[in-house]
Structure formats: C-alpha cells, structure tokens
CSV table of C-alpha atoms in Angstrom, one decimal:
chain,number,residue,atom,x,y,z
A,1,UNK,CA,42.8,35.1,-64.8
A,2,UNK,CA,43.5,38.1,-62.7
A,3,UNK,CA,45.2,37.6,-59.2
A,4,UNK,CA,42.1,38.9,-57.5
A,5,UNK,CA,39.9,36.4,-59.1
A,6,UNK,CA,42.3,33.5,-58.4
A,7,UNK,CA,42.2,34.4,-54.9
A,8,UNK,CA,38.7,34.6,-54.5
A,9,UNK,CA,38.3,31.0,-56.3
A,10,UNK,CA,40.6,29.6,-54.0
A,11,UNK,CA,38.5,30.9,-51.0
A,12,UNK,CA,35.6,29.7,-52.3
A,13,UNK,CA,37.3,26.3,-52.8
A,14,UNK,CA,38.6,26.5,-49.3
A,15,UNK,CA,35.0,27.4,-47.7
A,16,UNK,CA,33.3,24.5,-49.5
A,17,UNK,CA,35.9,22.1,-48.4
A,18,UNK,CA,35.7,22.9,-44.8
A,19,UNK,CA,31.8,22.3,-45.2
A,20,UNK,CA,32.7,19.0,-46.4
A,21,UNK,CA,35.2,18.7,-43.7
A,22,UNK,CA,32.9,19.8,-40.9
A,23,UNK,CA,30.1,17.6,-41.9
A,24,UNK,CA,32.8,14.5,-41.8
A,25,UNK,CA,33.5,15.2,-38.3
A,26,UNK,CA,30.0,16.0,-37.0
A,27,UNK,CA,28.9,12.8,-38.5
A,28,UNK,CA,31.9,10.9,-36.6
A,29,UNK,CA,31.3,13.0,-33.2
A,30,UNK,CA,27.5,12.8,-33.2
A,31,UNK,CA,26.2,11.6,-29.9
A,32,UNK,CA,25.8,8.2,-31.6
A,33,UNK,CA,28.2,8.1,-34.3
A,34,UNK,CA,31.2,5.9,-34.4
A,35,UNK,CA,33.5,7.4,-31.6
A,36,UNK,CA,30.4,6.6,-29.4
A,37,UNK,CA,31.0,2.7,-29.7
A,38,UNK,CA,31.9,1.1,-26.7
A,39,UNK,CA,32.4,-2.4,-27.5
A,40,UNK,CA,31.6,-4.9,-30.3
A,41,UNK,CA,29.8,-8.0,-29.4
A,42,UNK,CA,29.8,-11.0,-32.1
A,43,UNK,CA,26.6,-13.1,-31.8
A,44,UNK,CA,26.0,-17.0,-31.9
A,45,UNK,CA,23.0,-19.3,-30.7
A,46,UNK,CA,24.2,-19.0,-26.9
A,47,UNK,CA,22.2,-16.0,-25.2
A,48,UNK,CA,24.9,-13.3,-24.1
A,49,UNK,CA,24.7,-10.4,-21.8
A,50,UNK,CA,26.7,-7.4,-22.1
A,51,UNK,CA,27.9,-4.7,-19.6
A,52,UNK,CA,26.8,-2.0,-21.9
A,53,UNK,CA,23.4,-3.2,-23.2
A,54,UNK,CA,20.2,-4.6,-21.7
A,55,UNK,CA,19.1,-8.1,-22.1
A,56,UNK,CA,20.5,-11.2,-23.2
A,57,UNK,CA,21.2,-11.4,-27.0
A,58,UNK,CA,21.8,-14.5,-29.3
A,59,UNK,CA,21.1,-15.3,-32.9
A,60,UNK,CA,20.3,-18.3,-35.8
A,61,UNK,CA,18.5,-19.0,-38.6
A,62,UNK,CA,15.7,-16.6,-37.8
A,63,UNK,CA,17.8,-13.7,-37.0
A,64,UNK,CA,18.6,-11.8,-34.0
A,65,UNK,CA,16.6,-12.1,-30.6
A,66,UNK,CA,16.8,-10.1,-27.6
A,67,UNK,CA,15.4,-11.3,-24.2
A,68,UNK,CA,14.9,-8.3,-21.7
A,69,UNK,CA,14.6,-8.8,-17.9
A,70,UNK,CA,11.7,-7.1,-16.0
A,71,UNK,CA,12.0,-3.4,-16.1
A,72,UNK,CA,14.3,-3.5,-19.0
A,73,UNK,CA,12.8,-1.6,-22.4
A,74,UNK,CA,14.3,-0.9,-25.8
A,75,UNK,CA,12.6,1.4,-28.2
A,76,UNK,CA,12.9,0.3,-31.9
A,77,UNK,CA,11.3,2.1,-34.6
A,78,UNK,CA,9.8,4.4,-32.0
A,79,UNK,CA,7.9,1.4,-30.4
A,80,UNK,CA,8.7,0.7,-26.8
A,81,UNK,CA,9.5,-3.4,-26.5
A,82,UNK,CA,9.6,-5.7,-23.4
A,83,UNK,CA,10.4,-9.2,-23.1
A,84,UNK,CA,11.5,-11.3,-26.1
A,85,UNK,CA,12.0,-9.1,-29.1
A,86,UNK,CA,12.9,-10.6,-32.5
A,87,UNK,CA,14.8,-8.4,-35.1
A,88,UNK,CA,14.4,-10.9,-37.8
A,89,UNK,CA,16.9,-11.7,-40.4
A,90,UNK,CA,19.0,-8.7,-41.4
A,91,UNK,CA,20.7,-7.7,-44.8
A,92,UNK,CA,24.3,-7.6,-45.3
A,93,UNK,CA,25.5,-4.2,-44.2
A,94,UNK,CA,21.9,-3.3,-42.8
A,95,UNK,CA,21.2,-2.9,-39.2
A,96,UNK,CA,18.6,-1.5,-36.5
A,97,UNK,CA,19.2,1.3,-34.0
A,98,UNK,CA,17.3,0.2,-30.7
A,99,UNK,CA,17.2,3.1,-28.2
A,100,UNK,CA,18.2,2.6,-24.6
A,101,UNK,CA,17.9,5.5,-22.7
A,102,UNK,CA,20.4,8.1,-24.1
A,103,UNK,CA,22.3,5.2,-25.9
A,104,UNK,CA,21.6,3.3,-28.8
A,105,UNK,CA,22.1,-0.4,-29.5
A,106,UNK,CA,23.3,-1.0,-33.0
A,107,UNK,CA,22.3,-4.4,-34.3
A,108,UNK,CA,23.8,-5.1,-37.7
A,109,UNK,CA,25.0,-7.7,-39.8
A,110,UNK,CA,28.6,-7.6,-41.1
A,111,UNK,CA,30.6,-10.0,-43.3
A,112,UNK,CA,27.8,-12.5,-42.7
A,113,UNK,CA,27.9,-12.4,-38.7
A,114,UNK,CA,25.3,-10.5,-36.6
A,115,UNK,CA,26.9,-8.2,-34.1
A,116,UNK,CA,25.5,-6.0,-31.2
A,117,UNK,CA,27.4,-2.6,-31.1
A,118,UNK,CA,26.4,-0.2,-28.1
A,119,UNK,CA,26.9,3.4,-28.8
A,120,UNK,CA,27.2,5.6,-25.5
A,121,UNK,CA,27.2,9.8,-25.8
A,122,UNK,CA,29.6,9.6,-22.7
A,123,UNK,CA,32.3,7.0,-24.2
A,124,UNK,CA,35.9,8.4,-23.8
A,125,UNK,CA,36.9,8.2,-27.4
A,126,UNK,CA,33.9,10.6,-28.1
A,127,UNK,CA,34.4,12.9,-25.1
A,128,UNK,CA,37.9,13.4,-25.9
A,129,UNK,CA,37.9,14.0,-29.4
A,130,UNK,CA,39.4,17.2,-30.8
A,131,UNK,CA,39.3,16.7,-34.7
A,132,UNK,CA,41.0,14.9,-37.6
A,133,UNK,CA,44.3,16.4,-38.8
A,134,UNK,CA,43.9,16.9,-42.6
A,135,UNK,CA,46.0,18.3,-45.6
A,136,UNK,CA,45.3,21.9,-46.6
A,137,UNK,CA,42.8,22.1,-49.7
A,138,UNK,CA,44.6,22.5,-52.6
A,139,UNK,CA,42.7,22.6,-56.2
A,140,UNK,CA,45.5,20.4,-57.9
A,141,UNK,CA,44.2,17.3,-56.3
A,142,UNK,CA,40.9,17.6,-58.0
A,143,UNK,CA,41.6,15.3,-60.9
A,144,UNK,CA,39.5,14.4,-64.2
A,145,UNK,CA,39.0,10.7,-64.5
A,146,UNK,CA,36.9,8.5,-67.0
A,147,UNK,CA,34.5,5.7,-65.4
A,148,UNK,CA,34.4,2.5,-67.4
A,149,UNK,CA,31.6,0.3,-66.4
A,150,UNK,CA,32.2,-3.6,-66.5
A,151,UNK,CA,30.1,-5.6,-68.8
A,152,UNK,CA,28.3,-7.0,-65.9
A,153,UNK,CA,29.0,-5.6,-62.1
A,154,UNK,CA,32.2,-8.0,-60.7
A,155,UNK,CA,31.6,-9.8,-57.1
A,156,UNK,CA,34.9,-8.4,-55.6
A,157,UNK,CA,36.1,-9.9,-52.1
A,158,UNK,CA,38.1,-7.8,-49.6
A,159,UNK,CA,39.4,-8.0,-46.3
A,160,UNK,CA,38.3,-6.2,-43.3
A,161,UNK,CA,39.7,-4.1,-40.2
A,162,UNK,CA,38.7,-7.2,-38.2
A,163,UNK,CA,40.9,-10.2,-38.9
A,164,UNK,CA,39.4,-13.1,-40.4
A,165,UNK,CA,36.3,-10.9,-41.9
A,166,UNK,CA,35.7,-10.6,-45.4
A,167,UNK,CA,33.2,-8.2,-47.3
A,168,UNK,CA,31.9,-8.8,-50.8
A,169,UNK,CA,31.1,-5.9,-53.1
A,170,UNK,CA,29.3,-5.6,-56.6
A,171,UNK,CA,31.9,-3.5,-58.3
A,172,UNK,CA,30.1,-1.9,-61.0
A,173,UNK,CA,33.4,-0.6,-63.0
A,174,UNK,CA,36.7,1.2,-62.7
A,175,UNK,CA,37.8,5.0,-62.6
A,176,UNK,CA,40.5,5.5,-64.6
A,177,UNK,CA,42.9,8.7,-64.4
A,178,UNK,CA,46.3,10.2,-64.8
A,179,UNK,CA,48.4,11.6,-62.1
A,180,UNK,CA,51.8,13.5,-63.3
A,181,UNK,CA,51.5,11.7,-66.6
A,182,UNK,CA,51.3,8.3,-65.1
A,183,UNK,CA,48.0,6.1,-65.8
A,184,UNK,CA,46.4,4.6,-62.7
A,185,UNK,CA,42.9,3.3,-62.1
A,186,UNK,CA,40.5,2.5,-59.1
A,187,UNK,CA,38.1,-0.3,-59.0
A,188,UNK,CA,34.8,1.6,-57.9
A,189,UNK,CA,32.0,0.2,-55.6
A,190,UNK,CA,28.5,1.4,-55.3
A,191,UNK,CA,28.1,4.8,-53.4
A,192,UNK,CA,25.4,6.4,-51.4
A,193,UNK,CA,23.0,7.9,-53.5
A,194,UNK,CA,21.6,7.0,-57.0
A,195,UNK,CA,24.7,6.6,-59.7
A,196,UNK,CA,27.1,7.6,-56.9
A,197,UNK,CA,30.3,5.5,-56.9
A,198,UNK,CA,32.8,5.2,-53.7
A,199,UNK,CA,36.5,4.1,-54.0
A,200,UNK,CA,38.7,2.5,-51.1
A,201,UNK,CA,42.4,2.8,-51.7
A,202,UNK,CA,45.6,3.2,-50.1
A,203,UNK,CA,49.0,5.4,-51.5
A,204,UNK,CA,52.6,5.8,-50.9
A,205,UNK,CA,51.4,8.4,-47.9
A,206,UNK,CA,49.7,5.2,-46.2
A,207,UNK,CA,51.3,4.5,-42.6
A,208,UNK,CA,53.2,7.6,-42.9
A,209,UNK,CA,51.2,10.6,-42.8
A,210,UNK,CA,47.8,9.0,-43.6
A,211,UNK,CA,46.1,5.9,-42.1
A,212,UNK,CA,47.5,2.5,-43.1
A,213,UNK,CA,44.5,0.5,-44.0
A,214,UNK,CA,42.6,2.6,-46.2
A,215,UNK,CA,40.9,5.7,-47.2
A,216,UNK,CA,37.6,6.3,-49.0
A,217,UNK,CA,36.4,8.9,-51.8
A,218,UNK,CA,33.2,9.5,-52.7
A,219,UNK,CA,32.3,10.4,-56.2
A,220,UNK,CA,29.3,12.1,-58.3
A,221,UNK,CA,27.5,10.0,-60.7
A,222,UNK,CA,29.9,10.0,-63.8
A,223,UNK,CA,28.9,12.3,-66.8
A,224,UNK,CA,27.1,10.8,-69.9
A,225,UNK,CA,30.6,10.4,-71.6
A,226,UNK,CA,31.9,8.7,-68.5
A,227,UNK,CA,34.0,11.8,-67.3
A,228,UNK,CA,34.4,11.9,-63.3
A,229,UNK,CA,36.1,14.2,-60.9
A,230,UNK,CA,38.1,12.8,-58.1
A,231,UNK,CA,38.8,15.3,-55.6
A,232,UNK,CA,41.3,13.8,-53.3
A,233,UNK,CA,40.9,16.7,-51.0
A,234,UNK,CA,38.1,15.0,-49.6
A,235,UNK,CA,40.0,11.4,-49.1
A,236,UNK,CA,38.2,10.4,-45.7
A,237,UNK,CA,39.1,8.2,-43.0
A,238,UNK,CA,36.8,5.1,-42.3
A,239,UNK,CA,35.8,4.6,-38.6
A,240,UNK,CA,38.5,2.0,-38.4
A,241,UNK,CA,41.0,4.6,-38.6
A,242,UNK,CA,39.5,5.8,-34.8
A,243,UNK,CA,38.3,2.7,-33.2
A,244,UNK,CA,39.2,-1.1,-33.2
A,245,UNK,CA,35.5,-1.6,-32.8
A,246,UNK,CA,34.7,-1.1,-36.7
A,247,UNK,CA,34.8,-3.6,-39.2
A,248,UNK,CA,35.3,-1.4,-42.0
A,249,UNK,CA,36.5,-3.0,-45.4
A,250,UNK,CA,40.1,-2.9,-47.0
A,251,UNK,CA,40.7,-1.7,-50.7
A,252,UNK,CA,41.0,-4.3,-53.1
A,253,UNK,CA,44.6,-5.0,-54.2
A,254,UNK,CA,44.4,-3.2,-57.4
A,255,UNK,CA,43.4,0.0,-55.5
A,256,UNK,CA,47.0,0.3,-53.8
A,257,UNK,CA,48.1,3.5,-55.6
A,258,UNK,CA,52.0,3.8,-56.3
A,259,UNK,CA,51.8,7.3,-55.9
A,260,UNK,CA,51.7,9.8,-52.9
A,261,UNK,CA,48.2,11.2,-52.5
A,262,UNK,CA,49.2,14.2,-50.1
A,263,UNK,CA,45.6,15.4,-49.7
A,264,UNK,CA,42.5,14.6,-47.6
A,265,UNK,CA,42.5,13.4,-44.0
A,266,UNK,CA,45.5,12.3,-42.0
A,267,UNK,CA,46.3,9.8,-39.3
A,268,UNK,CA,43.8,10.5,-36.6
A,269,UNK,CA,45.3,11.7,-33.3
A,270,UNK,CA,43.9,8.9,-31.5
A,271,UNK,CA,46.4,6.6,-33.7
A,272,UNK,CA,49.4,9.0,-33.0
A,273,UNK,CA,48.6,11.4,-35.8
A,274,UNK,CA,49.7,14.8,-35.6
C-alpha cells in the first residue's frame, strides 16, 4: 500500500469516526437530551409535587398516575391531557415522554422503580456543555473478535450508577478477542437494532483518563461464522459520566479488562476531564 493510499484511508477513517462522535454529542446535548435533565424523582404511593414538573405524581400496582391542577396541561403522544392521567404499568427500561411547554417530562421505569425525570432545554449542564474529550481515532483499536452465543440467554444482574439499584439483562453470549497476544472476553447484552450487541466495560484507563464506572461499545451483528469487530475508538460514555441524575448500568465483573484501552471518549469536563 502506498503512502498516499494509506493517508487517504486514514483520512476516511477519521472522517467516519468524526461523524459518529458528532452524532453522540448531538444526542447528548439535544434540547431534551440527558444534559437537559434537571432532577430525578422516585415515585411511590404518596402523591408528590416537584418544582420542575406539573401535577402531583404517584405510582402503584396499576402504574404511574399524575393529577394536574386547573390550568395545567401535558401533551402525551400528541394528545393534550388535563386532570388525572394514567400512564399505566411501564415496562422495565421503557418510558413515556410527556411534553410540558418547552420541557419534556420523562416517565420511566428503571430497576423496578417508577421515576419522573424532567428535561428542560435551559438546564445549566446543557447550556454550559462544551463537548467531550476523546482520544484521537486510530485504526489499531479496531479489533477482530469472535461472538460465542450461550446455549440460552443468561440473566445477568449488574449494579447501577444509583446506589442500591440493580439492572437485569439477558446476555445472549460473549465476545472473545486478543489484544497484544492476550486472550480477553466480554459478556455481551442485546444492542439497539436487530442482531446488534452492546458491551459495557472498564479497563486500566478507567478513573485515570476515562470515566471510572463504565463505557459502552455498540457492535454490529456478528457474521455467520461469529466474526465481530470491536472498534474501541467508539467506546462511549454513558449519561452517568455527565450527570448524577442517570441510572446507568455498571459492567458485569467479568468485563473489567486488565489492559489499557486508550481509545474512545475520555472523562467529561463536567467530571474534571481535560
């Protein structure tokens, strides 16, 4: 391969990575993205009012209910609602976004608990956001691995960014790969999209140059022979890297890599990163 061809390929690789990076940042800093969250409220059977959301909220066996005062309105699935509105029983990791003026009131279920999490475009964390530090993209961090499915998906319980909270995922298999001759593996969870996978991990950079609790890597569907590519340049921060108002899962114990993955997103500036 000529030097000119190598330079062209590296330029294309970098441009593709920049597209991914910009999309990550755009989702994070969207008007109702995770940086717009102003509070996290845990619901129980007692009606509660919050300064950054309308109405009185509670939950029970029949799901989340809000009671709106005279003159208060939410828009749910495009329909204005007044008085009492029942969101019903929400699925785990599911939720509904109710519109309130220029804000969105996220109603969701996390770790077996119903929550209300208002998102306001003028939230200070969002308006002050200047971007996420990251390692320069490098093709050497694109690693070929092998996906090994389990005989049956394994229920895997992991901790969360919120103390005392747990998440349960059905792990369909693991990804095996080598780094500098060292055999490594990662338990994989279902990803977003048909056949896609997601891995949560920490490594020797965690708490040093990258966020201590976790990073996430999305994987395309494995090939028929199990081949899968891990592009660690796209190791992404979860929302908990930026805000204490997130309920992100932690990696399973076996996903603590004993090597330094010097690729992907670094500690956010909001947490002291540079």
